[in-house]
Amino acid sequence: MFELIKTDPSSRARRGRLRTSHGDIETPQYMPVGTQASVKAVAPRDLEAMGAEIILGNTYHLFLRPGLEVMNKFGGLHKFMNWSRPILTDSGGFQVFSLAKLRNISDAGVEFRSHLDGTKFFLGPKESMAIQHALGSDIIMAFDECPPWPAEEGAVAAAVERTITWARASLDHHRHLTATDETRPTQVQALFGIVQGGGYPHLREQCAKAITALDFDGFAIGGVSVGEPEPEMYKAAEATVPHLPEHKVRYAMGLGQPHQIVELVARGVDIFDCVLPTRVARHATVYTRTGTLNLRGAQYRMDGSPLDPACGCYACQNFTRAYIRHLFKAGEILALVLVSLHNLWFYQDLMRDIRNALSTDSFRAFRENFLRTYQTTKEKP
Amino acid sequence: MFELIKTDPSSRARRGRLRTSHGDIETPQYMPVGTQASVKAVAPRDLEAMGAEIILGNTYHLFLRPGLEVMNKFGGLHKFMNWSRPILTDSGGFQVFSLAKLRNISDAGVEFRSHLDGTKFFLGPKESMAIQHALGSDIIMAFDECPPWPAEEGAVAAAVERTITWARASLDHHRHLTATDETRPTQVQALFGIVQGGGYPHLREQCAKAITALDFDGFAIGGVSVGEPEPEMYKAAEATVPHLPEHKVRYAMGLGQPHQIVELVARGVDIFDCVLPTRVARHATVYTRTGTLNLRGAQYRMDGSPLDPACGCYACQNFTRAYIRHLFKAGEILALVLVSLHNLWFYQDLMRDIRNALSTDSFRAFRENFLRTYQTTKEKP
């Protein structure tokens, strides 16, 4: 499923290709987040135009709304939202632990109340696999327990144990469903395992060894992007990646800012997802080659330049900072649409640049140059 | 400026063409409303794709925000919002009387406080002409006084008098600015006069005779779409149109619903503007060939048909009612984008159908058929 095309001599970075039933994904790759069957404020035609090869959907949200009855009626998430390229869905575990009101946790799963209307549900490895089969996503994720940050070592160790137990159960039930469910006979759904372990390198190692001993199609670094400081995030990645097999794809969940993506690629990560580009867009924050800027600033009132002069997106090709700033000040929806579009385009450009640098053996120079140019301190999104 | 191509033998309907510095406008024509330099939730590329030949901007709103300093810096509204086709701006009078806090009214104009931050401003025929010259719109409107509905005859008569006085002042100052302002030497700005008179046919007639005695490029029916019942609106149009010259274009301000547009075309009106398509879209109301529907209804939860099966817009070509309903329920911005786009497309299709019927001498059949098919009683937007 994963073809390792090239490795970078200056770092752990890799250039690869992931095959799915809905098309190939060139890695390193960033996935726009379509939580509720929509990448916020951006239409599928624009995702296609910017070259997005895969998007992410959230099992927890889609399970609650529109729900499986609707999903089954329309033959899965691709058809429901009219997206013909690959989709990855998470397991729902992260949202159950972070959004829902928890009731009971057992080895079978979690009883919780919906954050929308309080309705009681149960979600465990079996249920998560069944939902993700109904969604028909190309890559599905094992059900895991993601501890909060910070957490005591004992709590993280327990989450690692449960994550390993649930990983086995996820794999078993996925095999069972694949063998028995004939809804999509031609579609192959890949299943990725998730490594937890918080900020404890020995727990990361222990979890990685147990999870990689199972026959997953790829591996994710979970328990990052949960509020930890940036050095802790890198530490977690560094404690995990060396224990992952070379010839399977690696996914850092929920990450990250542009410079973090470059640094994680250098640490051997292949795929990313992150809500930042669309989330900060709704607060007028714009990604540019030199860092982020916030359009609400008075200095952009008469600024006739595009959001990012180096960008080829519809917003940058047609509108000025002054105009889009005006749209924000006036509360116009088009402001959110244009900046969301631009920010996602920026991320796609970043990944293209990274892949191109790896393909042309110039990743080291690219990395140095990017980190010199992109000012993370200018403004924090 | 206005070429009368054909008149309908069964009604007062006309097929015409209006020439402006930014291109021709085929009439009957509907103008999407871009109050604050943006047609709400719709990008200019989509307005072009749906065939919109002209949009409307609001002088009052644009004067307050972004203001003339920004507008002058960018060379007018076309360049500021990147719209290369014609623009009509209103005079600001309607909003001053309906939105702002009024202070003093005199023959020179109105002193008011901004509804945004209470800042004091003065707007009269001279100021309105100066702002609309700065905006650089292709069609500008005379400054008028639009009485509320209902209003006593005395109040309406006074508004008619003031409207006539201001019409002369608008025309004088427009000529002065055209002769002296060399910002856009090649652009011709047309000036339309406005007929007031409320629900009093003799005041409509009196106002129409006085206004049409002046050398305006076109004439508008004002004081409609201000809360009056539908029969009163038709009565106002019927009391005005017969007093307007055959060879100048006629514009019904702020109108209307689809069946009202058909009926007003039959009464001799050529151009329309209306916020309904985008406003009701934000409340999930969808225009279809058979009337409006509200997507929040439970009956659309599993509905696999497009918003309107007869529509060729991006939303209808790609998404189901069930999906867009889900987007509304989930609070997704894409819902507003898709339904705004569709509703405007519906209006453009309606105008194309009207023009086509007039061109092929089949307006009578079209009108009968449209009013039979389009159920106004089904749901009121």
Short mmCIF file of N, CA, C and O in Angstrom, two decimals, chain A residues 40-120:
data_model
loop_
_atom_site.label_atom_id
_atom_site.label_comp_id
_atom_site.label_asym_id
_atom_site.label_seq_id
_atom_site.Cartn_x
_atom_site.Cartn_y
_atom_site.Cartn_z
N LYS A 40 -14.49 23.37 6.34
CA LYS A 40 -15.25 24.58 6.67
C LYS A 40 -15.05 25.73 5.69
O LYS A 40 -13.93 26.18 5.46
N ALA A 41 -16.16 26.17 5.09
CA ALA A 41 -16.23 27.33 4.18
C ALA A 41 -15.64 27.08 2.80
O ALA A 41 -15.56 28.00 1.99
N VAL A 42 -15.20 25.85 2.52
CA VAL A 42 -14.55 25.57 1.24
C VAL A 42 -15.30 24.47 0.49
O VAL A 42 -15.59 23.41 1.06
N ALA A 43 -15.62 24.72 -0.77
CA ALA A 43 -16.35 23.74 -1.58
C ALA A 43 -15.38 22.71 -2.15
O ALA A 43 -14.22 23.01 -2.40
N PRO A 44 -15.87 21.48 -2.36
CA PRO A 44 -15.03 20.43 -2.95
C PRO A 44 -14.31 20.86 -4.23
O PRO A 44 -13.15 20.50 -4.43
N ARG A 45 -14.96 21.66 -5.08
CA ARG A 45 -14.29 22.08 -6.32
C ARG A 45 -13.01 22.85 -6.01
O ARG A 45 -12.04 22.77 -6.77
N ASP A 46 -12.99 23.61 -4.91
CA ASP A 46 -11.79 24.36 -4.56
C ASP A 46 -10.73 23.46 -3.94
O ASP A 46 -9.54 23.68 -4.15
N LEU A 47 -11.17 22.45 -3.21
CA LEU A 47 -10.20 21.49 -2.68
C LEU A 47 -9.52 20.76 -3.83
O LEU A 47 -8.31 20.52 -3.82
N GLU A 48 -10.31 20.42 -4.86
CA GLU A 48 -9.71 19.77 -6.03
C GLU A 48 -8.75 20.73 -6.73
O GLU A 48 -7.65 20.35 -7.11
N ALA A 49 -9.18 21.99 -6.90
CA ALA A 49 -8.35 22.97 -7.61
C ALA A 49 -7.01 23.19 -6.91
O ALA A 49 -5.99 23.40 -7.56
N MET A 50 -7.02 23.15 -5.58
CA MET A 50 -5.75 23.40 -4.87
C MET A 50 -4.89 22.15 -4.80
O MET A 50 -3.76 22.21 -4.34
N GLY A 51 -5.42 21.03 -5.28
CA GLY A 51 -4.63 19.80 -5.33
C GLY A 51 -4.70 18.94 -4.09
O GLY A 51 -3.83 18.10 -3.87
N ALA A 52 -5.74 19.13 -3.26
CA ALA A 52 -5.89 18.27 -2.08
C ALA A 52 -6.13 16.84 -2.55
O ALA A 52 -7.03 16.59 -3.35
N GLU A 53 -5.32 15.91 -2.07
CA GLU A 53 -5.43 14.52 -2.54
C GLU A 53 -6.23 13.66 -1.58
O GLU A 53 -6.60 12.54 -1.92
N ILE A 54 -6.45 14.15 -0.38
CA ILE A 54 -7.19 13.39 0.63
C ILE A 54 -7.71 14.37 1.67
O ILE A 54 -7.07 15.39 1.94
N ILE A 55 -8.90 14.10 2.21
CA ILE A 55 -9.39 14.92 3.31
C ILE A 55 -9.72 14.01 4.49
O ILE A 55 -9.79 12.79 4.35
N LEU A 56 -9.92 14.63 5.64
CA LEU A 56 -10.23 13.87 6.86
C LEU A 56 -11.67 14.13 7.28
O LEU A 56 -12.16 15.25 7.18
N GLY A 57 -12.35 13.09 7.73
CA GLY A 57 -13.69 13.24 8.31
C GLY A 57 -13.67 12.73 9.74
O GLY A 57 -12.84 11.88 10.09
N ASN A 58 -14.58 13.24 10.58
CA ASN A 58 -14.58 12.86 11.99
C ASN A 58 -15.71 11.89 12.30
O ASN A 58 -16.89 12.26 12.23
N THR A 59 -15.34 10.69 12.68
CA THR A 59 -16.30 9.63 12.95
C THR A 59 -17.31 10.03 14.02
O THR A 59 -18.52 9.82 13.86
N TYR A 60 -16.84 10.60 15.11
CA TYR A 60 -17.74 10.99 16.21
C TYR A 60 -18.82 11.96 15.72
O TYR A 60 -20.01 11.75 15.93
N HIS A 61 -18.38 13.00 15.01
CA HIS A 61 -19.34 14.01 14.54
C HIS A 61 -20.31 13.44 13.52
O HIS A 61 -21.51 13.70 13.58
N LEU A 62 -19.80 12.65 12.59
CA LEU A 62 -20.66 12.12 11.52
C LEU A 62 -21.62 11.06 12.05
O LEU A 62 -22.74 10.91 11.54
N PHE A 63 -21.18 10.35 13.07
CA PHE A 63 -22.03 9.35 13.71
C PHE A 63 -23.22 10.03 14.39
O PHE A 63 -24.37 9.58 14.28
N LEU A 64 -22.95 11.16 15.06
CA LEU A 64 -24.04 11.90 15.73
C LEU A 64 -24.92 12.63 14.72
O LEU A 64 -26.13 12.72 14.87
N ARG A 65 -24.29 13.19 13.65
CA ARG A 65 -25.03 14.00 12.68
C ARG A 65 -24.29 14.01 11.38
O ARG A 65 -23.14 14.44 11.39
N PRO A 66 -24.84 13.57 10.28
CA PRO A 66 -26.25 13.21 10.05
C PRO A 66 -26.63 11.84 10.59
O PRO A 66 -27.81 11.53 10.63
N GLY A 67 -25.68 10.99 11.00
CA GLY A 67 -26.00 9.66 11.50
C GLY A 67 -25.91 8.61 10.42
O GLY A 67 -25.89 8.91 9.22
N LEU A 68 -25.91 7.35 10.86
CA LEU A 68 -25.64 6.26 9.92
C LEU A 68 -26.80 5.96 8.98
O LEU A 68 -26.59 5.46 7.88
N GLU A 69 -28.01 6.26 9.39
CA GLU A 69 -29.15 6.00 8.51
C GLU A 69 -28.98 6.80 7.21
O GLU A 69 -29.10 6.28 6.10
N VAL A 70 -28.68 8.08 7.37
CA VAL A 70 -28.45 8.94 6.21
C VAL A 70 -27.21 8.47 5.44
O VAL A 70 -27.22 8.38 4.20
N MET A 71 -26.14 8.16 6.17
CA MET A 71 -24.90 7.75 5.53
C MET A 71 -25.11 6.48 4.68
O MET A 71 -24.61 6.38 3.56
N ASN A 72 -25.84 5.52 5.24
CA ASN A 72 -26.11 4.27 4.50
C ASN A 72 -26.97 4.53 3.27
O ASN A 72 -26.74 3.97 2.21
N LYS A 73 -27.96 5.39 3.45
CA LYS A 73 -28.87 5.71 2.34
C LYS A 73 -28.07 6.25 1.14
O LYS A 73 -28.38 5.97 -0.02
N PHE A 74 -27.04 7.06 1.43
CA PHE A 74 -26.29 7.67 0.33
C PHE A 74 -25.02 6.90 -0.03
O PHE A 74 -24.22 7.35 -0.86
N GLY A 75 -24.83 5.73 0.60
CA GLY A 75 -23.71 4.89 0.21
C GLY A 75 -22.36 5.36 0.70
O GLY A 75 -21.34 5.12 0.05
N GLY A 76 -22.35 6.06 1.84
CA GLY A 76 -21.08 6.44 2.44
C GLY A 76 -20.75 7.91 2.29
O GLY A 76 -21.45 8.67 1.62
N LEU A 77 -19.65 8.28 2.92
CA LEU A 77 -19.26 9.69 3.03
C LEU A 77 -18.86 10.31 1.69
O LEU A 77 -19.20 11.46 1.41
N HIS A 78 -18.13 9.55 0.86
CA HIS A 78 -17.72 10.09 -0.44
C HIS A 78 -18.92 10.61 -1.23
O HIS A 78 -18.94 11.74 -1.70
N LYS A 79 -19.92 9.74 -1.36
CA LYS A 79 -21.09 10.12 -2.17
C LYS A 79 -21.93 11.17 -1.46
O LYS A 79 -22.47 12.07 -2.10
N PHE A 80 -22.04 11.05 -0.14
CA PHE A 80 -22.86 12.01 0.61
C PHE A 80 -22.36 13.43 0.39
O PHE A 80 -23.14 14.35 0.15
N MET A 81 -21.04 13.61 0.46
CA MET A 81 -20.49 14.97 0.33
C MET A 81 -19.91 15.25 -1.05
O MET A 81 -19.39 16.34 -1.29
N ASN A 82 -20.04 14.28 -1.96
CA ASN A 82 -19.54 14.44 -3.33
C ASN A 82 -18.04 14.75 -3.39
O ASN A 82 -17.60 15.73 -3.98
N TRP A 83 -17.29 13.86 -2.76
CA TRP A 83 -15.82 13.96 -2.78
C TRP A 83 -15.30 12.61 -3.29
O TRP A 83 -15.51 11.59 -2.66
N SER A 84 -14.67 12.64 -4.46
CA SER A 84 -14.32 11.37 -5.10
C SER A 84 -12.88 10.93 -4.81
O SER A 84 -12.48 9.85 -5.22
N ARG A 85 -12.12 11.77 -4.12
CA ARG A 85 -10.75 11.39 -3.78
C ARG A 85 -10.73 10.71 -2.41
O ARG A 85 -11.76 10.62 -1.74
N PRO A 86 -9.56 10.23 -1.96
CA PRO A 86 -9.51 9.48 -0.70
C PRO A 86 -9.99 10.28 0.52
O PRO A 86 -9.91 11.51 0.55
N ILE A 87 -10.49 9.55 1.49
CA ILE A 87 -10.89 10.10 2.79
C ILE A 87 -10.27 9.25 3.90
O ILE A 87 -10.27 8.02 3.81
N LEU A 88 -9.78 9.90 4.92
CA LEU A 88 -9.37 9.22 6.15
C LEU A 88 -10.35 9.62 7.24
O LEU A 88 -10.73 10.80 7.32
N THR A 89 -10.81 8.67 8.03
CA THR A 89 -11.62 9.03 9.19
C THR A 89 -10.88 8.64 10.45
O THR A 89 -10.18 7.63 10.49
N ASP A 90 -11.03 9.47 11.49
CA ASP A 90 -10.48 9.08 12.78
C ASP A 90 -11.43 8.09 13.44
O ASP A 90 -12.48 7.76 12.88
N SER A 91 -11.08 7.64 14.63
CA SER A 91 -11.85 6.56 15.26
C SER A 91 -13.01 7.06 16.09
O SER A 91 -13.87 6.28 16.50
N GLY A 92 -13.02 8.36 16.38
CA GLY A 92 -14.04 8.90 17.28
C GLY A 92 -13.57 8.97 18.72
O GLY A 92 -14.15 9.67 19.54
N GLY A 93 -12.51 8.24 19.03
CA GLY A 93 -12.02 8.18 20.40
C GLY A 93 -11.64 9.55 20.94
O GLY A 93 -12.05 9.94 22.04
N PHE A 94 -10.89 10.29 20.16
CA PHE A 94 -10.42 11.60 20.63
C PHE A 94 -11.58 12.51 21.01
O PHE A 94 -11.56 13.16 22.06
N GLN A 95 -12.62 12.55 20.18
CA GLN A 95 -13.75 13.44 20.46
C GLN A 95 -14.59 12.93 21.65
O GLN A 95 -15.11 13.73 22.42
N VAL A 96 -14.72 11.61 21.74
CA VAL A 96 -15.46 11.07 22.87
C VAL A 96 -14.81 11.52 24.17
O VAL A 96 -15.48 11.97 25.11
N PHE A 97 -13.46 11.48 24.21
CA PHE A 97 -12.77 11.85 25.45
C PHE A 97 -12.69 13.37 25.64
O PHE A 97 -12.58 13.84 26.76
N SER A 98 -12.75 14.14 24.54
CA SER A 98 -12.56 15.59 24.69
C SER A 98 -13.87 16.38 24.63
O SER A 98 -13.97 17.45 25.22
N LEU A 99 -14.88 15.88 23.92
CA LEU A 99 -16.12 16.65 23.72
C LEU A 99 -17.31 16.12 24.50
O LEU A 99 -18.12 16.88 25.01
N ALA A 100 -17.43 14.79 24.54
CA ALA A 100 -18.65 14.21 25.09
C ALA A 100 -18.60 14.17 26.61
O ALA A 100 -17.56 14.36 27.23
N LYS A 101 -19.78 13.95 27.21
CA LYS A 101 -19.85 13.72 28.65
C LYS A 101 -19.67 12.22 28.87
O LYS A 101 -20.53 11.41 28.51
N LEU A 102 -18.56 11.84 29.49
CA LEU A 102 -18.28 10.41 29.67
C LEU A 102 -19.15 9.81 30.76
O LEU A 102 -19.48 10.46 31.74
N ARG A 103 -19.50 8.55 30.58
CA ARG A 103 -20.25 7.86 31.62
C ARG A 103 -19.42 6.69 32.16
O ARG A 103 -18.88 6.75 33.23
N ASN A 104 -19.26 5.68 31.37
CA ASN A 104 -18.55 4.48 31.82
C ASN A 104 -17.49 4.09 30.81
O ASN A 104 -17.77 4.10 29.62
N ILE A 105 -16.29 3.77 31.27
CA ILE A 105 -15.25 3.27 30.37
C ILE A 105 -14.93 1.84 30.76
O ILE A 105 -14.71 1.54 31.94
N SER A 106 -14.96 0.96 29.78
CA SER A 106 -14.56 -0.43 30.04
C SER A 106 -13.70 -0.89 28.88
O SER A 106 -13.47 -0.13 27.93
N ASP A 107 -13.23 -2.13 28.94
CA ASP A 107 -12.43 -2.63 27.83
C ASP A 107 -13.25 -2.73 26.54
O ASP A 107 -12.70 -2.74 25.44
N ALA A 108 -14.58 -2.76 26.67
CA ALA A 108 -15.43 -2.84 25.48
C ALA A 108 -15.59 -1.47 24.81
O ALA A 108 -15.92 -1.40 23.63
N GLY A 109 -15.36 -0.40 25.59
CA GLY A 109 -15.50 0.94 25.00
C GLY A 109 -16.01 1.95 26.01
O GLY A 109 -15.86 1.77 27.21
N VAL A 110 -16.64 2.99 25.48
CA VAL A 110 -17.01 4.13 26.30
C VAL A 110 -18.49 4.43 26.14
O VAL A 110 -18.99 4.55 25.02
N GLU A 111 -19.18 4.55 27.27
CA GLU A 111 -20.56 5.04 27.23
C GLU A 111 -20.49 6.54 27.43
O GLU A 111 -19.81 7.02 28.35
N PHE A 112 -21.16 7.29 26.56
CA PHE A 112 -21.06 8.75 26.66
C PHE A 112 -22.37 9.40 26.26
O PHE A 112 -23.25 8.75 25.69
N ARG A 113 -22.46 10.67 26.57
CA ARG A 113 -23.62 11.45 26.14
C ARG A 113 -23.18 12.45 25.08
O ARG A 113 -22.17 13.12 25.24
N SER A 114 -23.93 12.53 24.00
CA SER A 114 -23.64 13.44 22.89
C SER A 114 -23.50 14.88 23.38
O SER A 114 -24.29 15.33 24.21
N HIS A 115 -22.51 15.60 22.86
CA HIS A 115 -22.37 17.01 23.23
C HIS A 115 -23.46 17.87 22.57
O HIS A 115 -23.64 19.03 22.93
N LEU A 116 -24.19 17.29 21.61
CA LEU A 116 -25.23 18.05 20.91
C LEU A 116 -26.53 18.07 21.70
O LEU A 116 -27.11 19.13 21.91
N ASP A 117 -26.99 16.89 22.14
CA ASP A 117 -28.31 16.86 22.79
C ASP A 117 -28.37 15.92 23.98
O ASP A 117 -29.46 15.66 24.50
N GLY A 118 -27.20 15.41 24.42
CA GLY A 118 -27.21 14.59 25.63
C GLY A 118 -27.62 13.14 25.43
O GLY A 118 -27.63 12.36 26.39
N THR A 119 -27.96 12.75 24.21
CA THR A 119 -28.34 11.36 23.95
C THR A 119 -27.20 10.42 24.32
O THR A 119 -26.03 10.72 24.11
N LYS A 120 -27.55 9.26 24.92
CA LYS A 120 -26.55 8.30 25.36
C LYS A 120 -26.13 7.39 24.19
O LYS A 120 -26.99 6.91 23.44
#
